[in-house]
Amino acid sequence: MTNNVLPYANAIIRLLQGIIYIDDKEWTELTVNQYEIKNYFSGIGLELFLDDSEGYAFLKQKDFSEEDVSPIKLVAKRQLTFSVTVICVLLREKLLEFDASSSESGRLILSREEIIDLVQNFYPIESSNEAKRNDKIITDINKLIEYGFLKWNNEKKNLLEVKRILRAVFDATKLNEIKEKLIEYAKRAT
């Protein structure tokens, strides 16, 4: 690159926009320059989370104590709706089952209909109209695509890849916390 632009500028810009996956064109630029990129973001209070084996990277806001002067938060925390959280938990569990049953580290590919079948029993009772409930599930699936947790498969139409970043966002501790909250919610609802 010319004009004093950093050789890893595209990777930095993509990270500021969201997740970089191994099949993105910025992945090589990121992995080759990861030390410089980590230092770049560290100076502004951000941490690069890069999982080479799973093939994804994203930015996290560094934790600061109350006494520290922390920079303005750049990485927005998304408040997931109840139904989107339910889908995330179920897909995370499905990913665990897939990894346990598969001898290779492949990709979990599901059709949108398989995801609907997986989650439809967990949607509130007021959505008993099947068409209305499926529309709500499709809306939530589109949110997960927007957030980078699901991605349309380029090779086969109408199939979605469950992205492994769900494992980092919903680690075992967080997964158990959410499950406990969902159980509490279900008890209150009955």
XYZ file of C-alpha atoms in Angstrom:
190
model
C 0.000 0.000 0.000
C 1.059 3.579 -0.497
C 0.397 6.977 1.112
C 1.558 5.805 4.560
C -1.413 3.485 4.939
C -0.654 0.567 7.226
C -0.177 -2.734 5.363
C -2.856 -4.279 7.598
C -5.363 -1.401 7.293
C -8.015 -3.575 5.652
C -7.906 -6.080 8.523
C -8.209 -3.261 11.065
C -11.169 -1.732 9.276
C -12.920 -5.118 8.937
C -12.398 -5.800 12.649
C -13.946 -2.435 13.461
C -16.933 -3.488 11.348
C -17.311 -6.926 12.948
C -16.028 -10.478 12.747
C -13.343 -11.723 10.348
C -13.627 -15.392 9.352
C -10.970 -17.619 7.828
C -12.662 -17.468 4.431
C -12.637 -13.645 4.373
C -9.977 -12.023 2.203
C -8.602 -10.052 5.191
C -7.806 -13.247 7.161
C -4.247 -13.646 5.809
C -3.499 -9.962 6.382
C -4.754 -10.366 9.944
C -2.807 -13.514 10.813
C 0.442 -12.295 9.209
C 0.255 -8.972 11.088
C -1.521 -10.075 14.258
C 1.207 -8.811 16.634
C 1.059 -5.288 15.138
C -2.734 -5.359 15.038
C -2.934 -6.448 18.698
C -0.641 -3.557 19.658
C -2.651 -1.124 17.558
C -5.911 -2.013 19.307
C -4.365 -2.390 22.766
C -3.453 1.297 22.670
C -7.109 2.274 22.324
C -8.467 -0.137 24.932
C -9.503 -2.971 22.638
C -8.403 -6.575 22.648
C -8.069 -8.771 19.571
C -9.602 -12.212 20.112
C -8.245 -14.531 17.418
C -8.932 -18.268 17.317
C -6.683 -19.707 14.606
C -7.944 -23.283 14.944
C -11.629 -22.283 14.635
C -10.964 -19.568 12.059
C -12.450 -16.340 13.419
C -11.394 -13.088 15.045
C -13.180 -10.162 16.648
C -12.583 -7.232 18.970
C -13.454 -7.101 22.646
C -13.483 -4.106 24.916
C -10.760 -4.468 27.572
C -11.959 -4.641 31.149
C -10.954 -1.678 33.273
C -11.326 -1.264 37.014
C -13.419 1.601 38.360
C -10.221 3.450 39.336
C -8.800 3.252 35.803
C -9.576 5.898 33.252
C -11.124 3.858 30.472
C -11.508 5.055 26.895
C -14.920 5.520 25.333
C -16.448 2.166 24.515
C -16.202 1.363 20.840
C -17.518 -2.177 20.888
C -21.227 -2.030 21.560
C -22.752 -4.777 23.633
C -25.827 -6.164 21.977
C -28.762 -7.009 24.164
C -30.151 -10.168 22.627
C -33.888 -10.703 22.779
C -35.227 -13.714 24.646
C -36.011 -15.607 21.439
C -32.639 -14.833 19.814
C -30.921 -16.009 23.012
C -32.893 -19.266 22.903
C -31.782 -19.909 19.316
C -28.153 -19.122 20.238
C -28.248 -21.573 23.157
C -29.830 -24.323 21.031
C -27.361 -23.789 18.182
C -24.463 -23.774 20.663
C -25.699 -27.111 22.028
C -26.118 -28.439 18.478
C -22.518 -27.420 17.772
C -21.363 -29.332 20.868
C -23.248 -32.443 19.699
C -21.807 -32.064 16.206
C -18.242 -31.787 17.524
C -18.726 -34.779 19.834
C -20.112 -36.983 17.071
C -17.795 -35.896 14.281
C -14.230 -37.193 14.067
C -13.257 -34.314 11.778
C -13.481 -30.614 12.492
C -16.082 -29.856 9.858
C -18.726 -27.215 9.577
C -22.193 -27.545 11.027
C -24.583 -26.828 8.155
C -28.338 -26.673 8.743
C -31.271 -25.703 6.607
C -33.467 -22.879 7.807
C -36.250 -25.446 8.230
C -34.030 -27.578 10.495
C -33.375 -24.537 12.667
C -37.092 -23.764 12.788
C -37.804 -27.382 13.841
C -35.086 -27.158 16.473
C -36.416 -24.000 18.123
C -40.162 -23.858 17.485
C -41.150 -25.551 20.746
C -39.307 -22.887 22.725
C -41.253 -19.941 21.365
C -43.901 -18.399 23.559
C -47.365 -19.907 23.573
C -48.970 -16.725 22.192
C -47.213 -17.559 18.927
C -49.378 -20.643 18.469
C -50.260 -19.570 14.933
C -47.665 -21.638 13.055
C -47.139 -19.191 10.189
C -46.786 -16.251 12.569
C -44.410 -18.222 14.805
C -42.269 -19.272 11.813
C -42.103 -15.658 10.609
C -40.826 -14.655 14.064
C -38.216 -17.442 13.982
C -37.086 -16.385 10.486
C -36.759 -12.799 11.714
C -34.587 -14.043 14.584
C -32.505 -16.201 12.212
C -31.908 -13.100 10.073
C -30.700 -11.275 13.204
C -28.203 -14.083 13.835
C -26.974 -13.761 10.240
C -26.587 -10.011 10.799
C -24.618 -10.634 14.033
C -22.320 -13.141 12.279
C -23.455 -16.252 14.217
C -24.970 -17.803 11.070
C -23.848 -17.465 7.468
C -25.503 -18.495 4.224
C -23.589 -21.366 2.662
C -22.031 -20.320 -0.658
C -21.926 -23.867 -2.003
C -25.496 -24.981 -1.301
C -28.486 -22.671 -1.412
C -30.911 -22.474 1.496
C -28.343 -23.816 3.949
C -26.809 -21.951 6.849
C -23.468 -22.524 8.524
C -23.444 -22.267 12.307
C -20.347 -20.184 12.953
C -17.976 -21.356 15.651
C -17.785 -17.905 17.150
C -20.842 -19.019 19.159
C -18.384 -21.071 21.237
C -16.428 -17.942 22.171
C -19.451 -15.724 22.766
C -21.296 -18.414 24.735
C -18.549 -20.225 26.634
C -19.477 -23.034 29.047
C -19.894 -20.685 32.017
C -22.078 -18.226 30.149
C -24.051 -21.073 28.561
C -24.874 -22.496 32.009
C -25.851 -19.039 33.322
C -28.232 -18.531 30.412
C -29.699 -22.019 30.789
C -30.421 -21.340 34.474
C -32.127 -18.055 33.555
C -34.203 -19.774 30.873
C -35.284 -22.469 33.346
C -36.261 -19.742 35.849
C -38.169 -17.938 33.124
C -39.985 -21.136 32.140
C -40.955 -21.774 35.790
C -42.387 -18.274 36.126
C -44.281 -18.588 32.850
C -46.096 -21.773 33.923
